[in-house]
Coordinates of C-alpha atoms and ligand atoms in Angstrom, one line a residue:
X1 CA -16.9 4.0 26.4
X2 CA -19.3 6.8 25.3
X3 CA -20.6 6.3 21.8
X4 CA -21.9 9.9 21.3
X5 CA -21.4 10.9 17.9
X6 CA -18.5 13.5 17.3
X7 CA -17.8 15.7 14.5
X8 CA -14.9 14.9 12.5
X9 CA -12.9 17.0 10.0
X10 CA -10.5 14.8 7.5
X11 CA -7.7 16.8 5.8
X12 CA -6.8 14.8 2.6
X13 CA -9.2 12.8 0.4
X14 CA -6.8 10.1 -0.7
X15 CA -6.9 6.6 0.2
X16 CA -6.4 6.9 3.8
X17 CA -8.6 10.2 4.2
X18 CA -11.5 8.6 2.3
X19 CA -11.4 5.4 4.1
X20 CA -11.0 7.0 7.6
X21 CA -13.8 9.6 6.8
X22 CA -16.1 7.0 5.5
X23 CA -15.6 4.6 8.3
X24 CA -15.9 7.3 11.0
X25 CA -19.2 8.1 9.2
X26 CA -20.3 4.5 9.2
X27 CA -19.4 4.4 13.3
X28 CA -22.2 7.1 13.6
X29 CA -20.0 10.3 13.4
X30 CA -20.5 13.3 11.5
X31 CA -17.5 13.9 9.1
X32 CA -16.3 16.6 6.6
X33 CA -13.4 15.6 4.3
X34 CA -11.5 18.4 3.0
X35 CA -9.2 18.3 0.0
X36 CA -7.0 20.8 -2.1
X37 CA -7.9 19.4 -5.4
X38 CA -11.3 21.1 -6.5
X39 CA -12.0 18.4 -9.2
X40 CA -11.7 15.5 -6.6
X41 CA -14.0 17.2 -4.1
X42 CA -16.6 18.0 -6.9
X43 CA -16.5 14.2 -8.0
X44 CA -17.1 13.2 -4.6
X45 CA -20.0 15.6 -4.2
X46 CA -21.5 14.1 -7.2
X47 CA -21.0 10.7 -5.3
X48 CA -18.2 9.5 -7.6
X49 CA -15.4 8.1 -6.0
X50 CA -12.1 8.6 -7.4
X51 CA -10.0 5.6 -6.4
X52 CA -10.7 1.9 -6.7
X53 CA -11.2 0.4 -3.0
X54 CA -13.5 -2.3 -2.6
X55 CA -16.6 -1.6 -0.4
X56 CA -15.7 2.2 -0.1
X57 CA -18.1 3.4 -2.7
X58 CA -21.1 1.6 -0.9
X59 CA -19.9 2.9 2.4
X60 CA -19.8 6.4 1.2
X61 CA -23.2 6.2 -0.5
X62 CA -24.6 4.6 2.6
X63 CA -23.5 7.2 4.9
X64 CA -24.2 10.2 2.6
X65 CA -26.2 12.0 5.3
X66 CA -23.2 12.1 7.9
X67 CA -20.3 12.6 5.4
X68 CA -19.7 15.8 3.4
X69 CA -16.9 17.0 1.1
X70 CA -15.5 20.4 0.7
X71 CA -12.6 22.3 -0.3
X72 CA -12.9 24.9 2.3
X73 CA -11.1 24.7 5.6
X74 CA -13.5 26.7 7.6
X75 CA -16.3 24.5 6.6
X76 CA -14.3 21.5 7.7
X77 CA -13.2 22.8 10.9
X78 CA -16.6 24.4 11.9
X79 CA -17.5 22.6 15.2
X80 CA -15.0 19.9 14.8
X81 CA -14.1 17.8 17.9
X82 CA -11.3 16.2 15.8
X83 CA -9.0 17.2 13.0
X84 CA -7.6 14.3 11.3
X85 CA -4.6 14.7 9.1
X86 CA -4.6 12.1 6.2
X87 CA -2.6 14.1 3.7
X88 CA 0.4 12.5 1.4
X89 CA 3.9 12.3 3.0
X90 CA 5.9 11.2 -0.2
X91 CA 9.7 10.8 -0.1
X92 CA 11.7 13.8 -1.0
X93 CA 14.9 13.4 -3.0
X94 CA 16.8 12.9 0.0
X95 CA 14.6 9.9 1.1
X96 CA 13.2 12.1 4.1
X97 CA 9.5 12.2 4.2
X98 CA 8.0 15.1 2.7
X99 CA 5.8 17.0 5.3
X100 CA 5.0 20.1 3.5
X101 CA 1.2 19.0 3.1
X102 CA 1.3 18.3 6.8
X103 CA 2.4 21.9 7.8
X104 CA 0.2 23.5 5.4
X105 CA -2.6 21.9 7.3
X106 CA -1.5 23.0 10.6
X107 CA -0.8 26.5 9.2
X108 CA -4.2 26.8 7.6
X109 CA -6.0 26.1 10.8
X110 CA -8.2 29.0 12.0
X111 CA -8.1 30.4 15.4
X112 CA -10.1 27.6 17.6
X113 CA -11.4 28.7 20.9
X114 CA -12.6 25.4 22.3
X115 CA -11.3 22.0 22.9
X116 CA -10.5 19.8 19.8
X117 CA -7.8 17.4 19.0
X118 CA -5.5 17.4 15.8
X119 CA -5.0 13.6 15.1
X120 CA -2.2 12.6 12.7
X121 CA -3.2 9.6 10.6
X122 CA -0.4 10.5 7.9
X123 CA 2.6 8.4 8.4
X124 CA 5.3 10.7 9.5
X125 CA 8.9 10.5 11.0
X126 CA 9.2 10.1 14.7
X127 CA 9.4 13.4 16.4
X128 CA 6.8 15.1 14.0
X129 CA 4.1 15.1 16.7
X130 CA 6.4 17.1 19.0
X131 CA 7.2 19.5 16.0
X132 CA 3.5 20.0 15.4
X133 CA 2.8 20.6 19.0
X134 CA 5.4 23.5 19.2
X135 CA 3.9 24.9 16.0
X136 CA 0.3 24.8 17.4
X137 CA 1.6 26.5 20.5
X138 CA 3.5 29.2 18.4
X139 CA 0.2 29.9 16.6
X140 CA -1.8 30.2 19.9
X141 CA -3.7 27.2 19.3
X142 CA -3.2 25.8 23.1
X143 CA -6.7 24.5 23.3
X144 CA -6.0 22.2 20.4
X145 CA -4.9 18.8 21.5
X146 CA -2.6 16.4 19.6
X147 CA -2.6 12.7 18.9
X148 CA -1.0 10.2 16.8
X149 CA -3.3 7.4 15.3
X150 CA -1.4 5.7 12.8
X151 CA -3.3 3.5 10.2
X152 CA -2.4 -0.1 9.3
X153 CA -4.9 -0.5 6.6
X154 CA -3.8 -2.2 3.5
X155 CA -5.1 -0.9 0.0
X156 CA -7.8 -3.5 -1.3
X157 CA -8.9 -4.4 2.2
X158 CA -8.8 -0.8 3.6
X159 CA -12.4 -0.8 4.7
X160 CA -12.7 -4.2 6.5
X161 CA -9.0 -3.5 8.2
X162 CA -10.4 0.0 9.4
X163 CA -13.7 -1.6 11.0
X164 CA -11.9 -4.9 12.0
X165 CA -8.4 -3.9 13.0
X166 CA -5.8 -6.1 14.8
X167 CA -5.3 -3.1 17.3
X168 CA -5.9 0.4 17.3
X169 CA -2.8 2.7 18.5
X170 CA -3.1 6.1 20.2
X171 CA -0.3 8.0 21.1
X172 CA -1.0 11.6 23.0
X173 CA 0.6 14.3 25.1
X174 CA -2.3 14.5 27.2
X175 CA -4.3 11.3 28.5
X176 CA -7.5 13.3 27.8
X177 CA -6.8 13.6 24.1
X178 CA -5.7 10.0 23.9
X179 CA -9.0 8.9 26.0
X180 CA -10.9 11.0 23.4
X181 CA -9.4 9.6 20.3
X182 CA -9.9 6.0 21.8
X183 CA -13.6 6.8 22.4
X184 CA -14.1 8.0 18.8
X185 CA -13.5 4.4 17.8
X186 CA -16.2 2.8 19.9
X187 CA -18.0 0.4 18.1
X188 CA -14.9 -1.2 16.7
X189 CA -13.7 -4.4 18.6
X190 CA -10.1 -4.2 19.0
X191 CA -7.3 -4.0 21.6
X192 CA -6.2 -0.2 21.9
X193 CA -2.8 0.4 22.6
X194 CA -1.9 3.8 24.3
X195 CA 1.5 5.2 24.2
X196 CA 3.4 8.6 24.1
X197 CA 3.3 10.2 20.7
X198 CA 6.9 9.2 19.5
X199 CA 6.1 5.4 20.3
X200 CA 3.0 5.5 18.3
X201 CA 4.8 7.1 15.4
X202 CA 7.5 4.5 15.6
X203 CA 5.0 1.5 16.1
X204 CA 3.8 2.6 12.5
X205 CA 7.1 2.7 10.9
X206 CA 8.4 -0.3 12.5
X207 CA 5.2 -2.3 11.6
X208 CA 5.7 -1.9 8.1
X209 CA 9.6 -2.5 8.3
X210 CA 8.8 -6.0 10.0
X211 CA 6.5 -6.9 7.1
X212 CA 8.9 -5.7 4.6
X213 CA 11.6 -7.8 6.3
X214 CA 9.6 -10.8 6.2
X215 CA 9.0 -10.5 2.3
X216 CA 12.7 -9.8 1.7
X217 CA 13.6 -12.8 4.0
X218 CA 11.3 -15.2 2.1
X219 CA 12.4 -13.9 -1.4
X220 CA 16.0 -14.5 -0.5
X221 CA 14.9 -18.2 0.9
X222 CA 13.3 -18.4 -2.5
X223 CA 16.3 -17.4 -4.2
X224 CA 18.4 -20.1 -2.3
X225 CA 15.5 -22.6 -3.1
X226 CA 16.2 -21.9 -6.8
X227 CA 19.8 -22.5 -6.3
X228 CA 19.5 -25.8 -4.3
X229 CA 16.2 -27.4 -6.0
X230 CA 13.7 -26.7 -2.6
X231 CA 10.3 -25.2 -3.1
X232 CA 9.9 -22.0 -1.4
X233 CA 6.1 -22.5 -1.1
X234 CA 6.5 -25.7 0.8
X235 CA 9.2 -23.9 3.0
X236 CA 6.8 -21.2 3.9
X237 CA 4.2 -23.5 4.5
X238 CA 6.5 -25.6 6.9
X239 CA 7.9 -22.4 8.6
X240 CA 4.8 -20.4 9.0
X241 CA 3.0 -23.2 11.1
X242 CA 5.5 -22.5 13.8
X243 CA 3.4 -20.2 15.9
X244 CA 6.4 -18.1 16.7
X245 CA 6.7 -17.2 13.0
X246 CA 3.2 -17.3 11.7
X247 CA 2.0 -17.7 8.1
X248 CA 1.4 -14.0 6.9
X249 CA 3.6 -12.0 4.6
X250 CA 5.7 -15.1 3.4
X251 CA 4.8 -15.3 -0.1
X252 CA 7.8 -15.2 -2.4
X253 CA 7.4 -13.0 -5.4
X254 CA 8.8 -10.2 -7.4
X255 CA 9.1 -7.9 -4.7
X256 CA 6.8 -5.2 -2.7
X257 CA 5.6 -2.0 -4.1
X258 CA 2.8 0.2 -3.4
X259 CA 2.6 3.7 -1.9
X260 CA 3.8 2.7 1.6
X261 CA 6.4 0.2 1.9
X262 CA 8.9 1.6 -0.6
X263 CA 8.4 5.2 0.8
X264 CA 8.3 4.2 4.6
X265 CA 11.4 2.0 4.3
X266 CA 13.3 4.9 2.9
X267 CA 11.9 7.2 5.4
X268 CA 12.9 5.0 8.3
X269 CA 16.3 4.3 6.7
X270 CA 16.7 8.2 6.7
X271 CA 15.3 8.9 10.0
X272 CA 17.8 6.5 11.4
X273 CA 20.8 7.9 9.4
X274 CA 19.7 11.4 10.3
X275 CA 19.9 10.2 14.0
X276 CA 23.5 8.9 13.3
X277 CA 22.4 5.2 13.2
X278 CA 23.1 3.1 9.9
X279 CA 20.1 0.6 9.8
X280 CA 21.9 -2.3 8.2
X281 CA 19.0 -4.9 8.1
X282 CA 16.6 -2.2 6.5
X283 CA 19.1 -1.3 4.0
X284 CA 19.5 -5.1 3.1
X285 CA 15.8 -5.3 2.9
X286 CA 15.6 -2.5 0.6
X287 CA 18.3 -3.9 -1.6
X288 CA 16.7 -7.3 -1.8
X289 CA 13.5 -5.9 -2.9
X290 CA 15.2 -3.9 -5.7
X291 CA 17.1 -7.0 -7.0
X292 CA 14.1 -9.1 -6.6
X293 CA 12.1 -7.1 -9.2
X294 CA 14.8 -7.7 -11.8
X295 CA 15.2 -11.4 -11.4
X296 CA 12.4 -12.0 -14.0
X297 CA 14.6 -10.6 -16.7
X298 CA 17.3 -13.2 -15.8
X299 CA 14.7 -16.1 -16.2
X300 CA 13.3 -14.7 -19.5
X301 CA 17.0 -14.7 -20.8
X302 CA 17.6 -18.2 -19.8
X303 CA 14.5 -19.2 -21.8
X304 CA 14.5 -16.9 -24.7
X305 CA 18.2 -15.8 -25.1
X306 CA 18.2 -12.2 -26.1
X307 CA 15.1 -10.5 -25.4
X308 CA 15.2 -8.2 -28.6
X309 CA 12.2 -8.3 -30.5
X310 CA 10.5 -10.8 -28.2
X311 CA 7.1 -10.4 -27.3
X312 CA 6.7 -10.3 -23.6
X313 CA 3.1 -10.2 -22.0
X314 CA 2.8 -8.8 -18.5
X315 CA -0.3 -9.8 -16.8
X316 CA -1.2 -7.3 -14.1
X317 CA 0.1 -3.9 -13.6
X318 CA -1.1 -2.7 -10.2
X319 CA 1.3 -3.4 -7.3
X320 CA -1.2 -5.9 -5.8
X321 CA -4.5 -7.3 -6.7
X322 CA -7.7 -5.2 -5.8
X323 CA -6.3 -1.9 -6.3
X324 CA -5.5 0.4 -9.1
X325 CA -2.6 1.7 -7.4
X326 CA 0.5 2.0 -9.8
X327 CA 3.0 3.7 -7.1
X328 CA 6.2 1.8 -7.1
X329 CA 4.7 -1.3 -8.9
X330 CA 7.2 -4.0 -9.9
X331 CA 5.5 -4.0 -13.2
X332 CA 6.9 -0.3 -13.9
X333 CA 10.5 -1.8 -13.3
X334 CA 9.8 -4.8 -15.5
X335 CA 8.2 -3.0 -18.4
X336 CA 11.3 -0.4 -18.1
X337 CA 14.0 -3.3 -18.4
X338 CA 12.1 -5.1 -21.1
X339 CA 11.9 -2.2 -23.2
X340 CA 15.4 -1.3 -22.6
X341 CA 16.4 -4.8 -23.7
X342 CA 14.5 -4.3 -26.9
X343 CA 11.4 -6.4 -26.1
X344 CA 8.0 -5.8 -27.2
X345 CA 5.8 -5.5 -24.0
X346 CA 2.1 -5.9 -24.0
X347 CA 0.3 -5.6 -20.8
X348 CA -3.1 -6.5 -19.2
X349 CA -4.7 -5.3 -15.8
X350 CA -8.5 -5.6 -15.0
X351 CA -8.4 -2.1 -13.2
X352 CA -5.3 0.0 -14.2
X353 CA -5.7 1.8 -17.5
X354 CA -1.9 1.6 -18.5
X355 CA -2.1 4.0 -21.5
X356 CA 0.5 6.5 -19.9
X357 CA 3.0 3.7 -20.0
X358 CA 5.0 4.7 -22.8
X359 CA 6.1 2.1 -25.3
X360 CA 3.7 -0.7 -23.7
X361 CA 0.9 -2.0 -25.7
X362 CA -2.4 -2.6 -23.7
X363 CA -4.6 -5.6 -24.2
X364 CA -8.2 -5.8 -22.9
X365 CA -7.7 -9.4 -21.6
X366 CA -5.0 -11.8 -20.5
X367 CA -5.9 -14.0 -23.8
X368 CA -5.2 -11.1 -26.0
X369 CA -1.9 -10.1 -24.3
X370 CA -0.5 -13.6 -24.8
X371 CA -1.4 -13.8 -28.4
X372 CA 1.8 -14.5 -30.3
X373 CA 3.8 -13.9 -27.3
X374 CA 7.2 -15.6 -26.5
X375 CA 6.4 -15.4 -22.8
X376 CA 3.8 -14.5 -20.3
X377 CA 4.7 -13.2 -17.0
X378 CA 2.2 -13.1 -14.0
X379 CA 3.2 -9.7 -12.3
X380 CA 0.0 -9.3 -10.1
X381 CA -2.0 -12.2 -8.8
X382 CA -5.3 -11.1 -10.0
X383 CA -7.7 -13.9 -9.3
X384 CA -9.1 -13.6 -13.0
X385 CA -5.8 -15.2 -14.0
X386 CA -6.6 -18.4 -12.4
X387 CA -9.8 -18.9 -14.7
X388 CA -7.8 -18.5 -18.0
X389 CA -7.9 -21.6 -20.1
X390 CA -4.1 -21.8 -20.1
X391 CA -3.9 -24.7 -22.6
X392 CA -5.9 -22.6 -25.0
X393 CA -3.8 -19.6 -24.6
X394 CA -0.8 -21.6 -24.9
X395 CA -1.9 -22.7 -28.5
X396 CA -1.9 -19.1 -29.4
X397 CA 1.6 -18.2 -28.2
X398 CA 4.9 -18.1 -30.3
X399 CA 6.7 -19.8 -27.3
X400 CA 5.0 -21.3 -24.3
X401 CA 7.0 -19.7 -21.5
X402 CA 5.2 -18.8 -18.4
X403 CA 7.1 -17.1 -15.6
X404 CA 4.7 -17.0 -12.4
X405 CA 6.1 -14.0 -10.5
X406 CA 3.5 -14.6 -7.7
X407 CA 3.5 -18.4 -7.7
X408 CA -0.1 -18.3 -8.3
X409 CA -0.9 -21.0 -10.5
X410 CA -0.3 -24.9 -10.3
X411 CA 2.6 -25.6 -12.6
X412 CA 1.6 -29.2 -13.2
X413 CA -1.2 -28.7 -15.5
X414 CA 0.5 -26.0 -17.4
X415 CA 3.6 -28.3 -18.0
X416 CA 1.1 -31.0 -19.0
X417 CA -0.1 -28.2 -21.8
X418 CA 3.3 -27.9 -23.0
X419 CA 4.4 -24.7 -21.1
X420 CA 7.8 -24.3 -19.6
X421 CA 6.9 -22.9 -16.3
X422 CA 9.1 -21.0 -13.7
X423 CA 7.9 -19.4 -10.4
X424 CA 10.0 -17.8 -7.8
X425 CA 11.8 -20.1 -5.5
X426 CA 10.2 -23.2 -6.9
X427 CA 11.7 -26.4 -8.4
X428 CA 12.8 -25.7 -11.8
X429 CA 10.8 -27.0 -14.7
X430 CA 11.7 -30.8 -15.1
X431 CA 11.6 -30.3 -18.8
X432 CA 14.2 -27.6 -18.8
X433 CA 16.3 -28.6 -15.9
Ligands
LIG501 C1 0.9 -1.9 3.7 C2 0.5 -2.7 5.1 O1 0.2 -4.2 5.0 C3 -0.6 -1.8 5.7 O2 -0.6 -2.5 7.1 C4 -0.1 -0.4 6.1 O3 -1.1 0.4 6.6 C5 0.0 0.2 4.6 O4 1.1 -0.6 3.9 C6 0.4 1.6 4.8 O5 1.5 1.9 5.4 O6 -0.3 2.4 4.6 P1 -0.3 -2.0 1.3 O7 0.9 -1.3 0.7 O8 -1.5 -1.6 0.9 O9 -0.3 -2.1 2.9 O10 -0.2 -3.5 0.6 P2 0.3 -5.0 1.4 O11 -0.9 -6.0 1.1 O12 0.9 -4.9 2.6 O13 1.4 -5.5 0.1 C7 2.4 -4.8 0.0 C8 3.3 -5.2 -1.1 O14 4.1 -6.5 -0.4 C9 2.7 -5.7 -2.3 O15 3.5 -5.4 -3.3 C10 2.7 -7.1 -2.1 O16 2.6 -7.9 -3.4 C11 3.9 -7.4 -1.4 N1 3.7 -8.8 -0.6 C12 2.8 -8.6 0.6 C13 4.6 -9.8 -1.0 O17 5.4 -9.7 -1.9 N2 4.4 -10.9 -0.2 C14 3.6 -11.2 0.8 O18 3.7 -12.1 1.5 C15 2.9 -10.1 1.1

């Protein structure tokens, strides 16, 4: 594979666009990231990174010479060998992916009289590539190739995931375009899966659906464990050691959230439905997840009775640790349900500034959130929570009830400190059984 540096334009300075741009710069390419939000570009030009993603700020700083930011389409496209599209594709009211930002990028492309490749990084419905190809042809951009190169990076580990992926997927209409996109990744050690465009689009959606299915599966096993006295942590360990099953994504909890799974599950469900297929399993995965977020409320009821005027501390707001992303976070559903039940809700998160959560009080430390509380709920497994002196915290609470929504703490010392502890799918507290 040739390693000669290329010129890459990246449209979209969100999580995916910034990580993609910074990582290609790290690989030695010259990158211009373009976004429509002037404040975002201005901040990036001042070396301020508008999102929290471990390692990203350092990567951007280190590659400053090869990485530029602009609001101008012409400047981004000038001399580009690749035009990466990394714009948002949020769900519409119908559940279909909203591709308007993708179409805007395609329509804004200036006349290009040399060979370059438009590469789709955004998650899009199967069939989008073909439609984009037609639109490029209609616009007379026949020299511009098209490829799908889906992303599999997870927030919080995105830089590492990009530079050390399990695989790179490239789907193209023409082999030479696929070859070029594969070459662009020279320096990354990973198998490259080459396919047609539709299959690359489906690989992305199917990968996320498989991961979500595992989570809803283990959450249902957890719920049956609760009903039968088994411990899902041991069960997950026991099944995960089977090489055919594997240990990943078997952590039972209060459901998945984030900017990807909820959106992509709806998009795939809708894609199937639009094609006349009722995707039963995926529908169940989505429904199980919705119910799972609400199970904590039932647990609180069983320990506290009515939640009216009860003080409940939510520890962690982000949809998972090491991110400030609140999109579809289970904490939003929990806070909403608790407020609706008349509880006083106080929350802590080390990164999320929850001041826009109406009716929720924000504490600056887990200990402060728990002060005078009737119950604490671990919503996000931030590592800081493992270092809390829970025995001391228990002494400041009105009632020592702890619901561990992520099964992160060892319940034995907590019980020894007088807590009533309940996890997800774990043997009930002997003290309360
Ligand atoms: C996910 C995928 O992991 C990435 O491969 C993919 O590229 C990305 O979506 C995307 O489509 O852009 P992400 O949403 O950042 O990445 O986060 P994950 O670490 O996958 O977690 C998603 C949710 O599942 C979180 O709410 C997490 O708490 C939950 N989860 C995860 C569980 O409840 N149990 C598990 O065992 C694993």
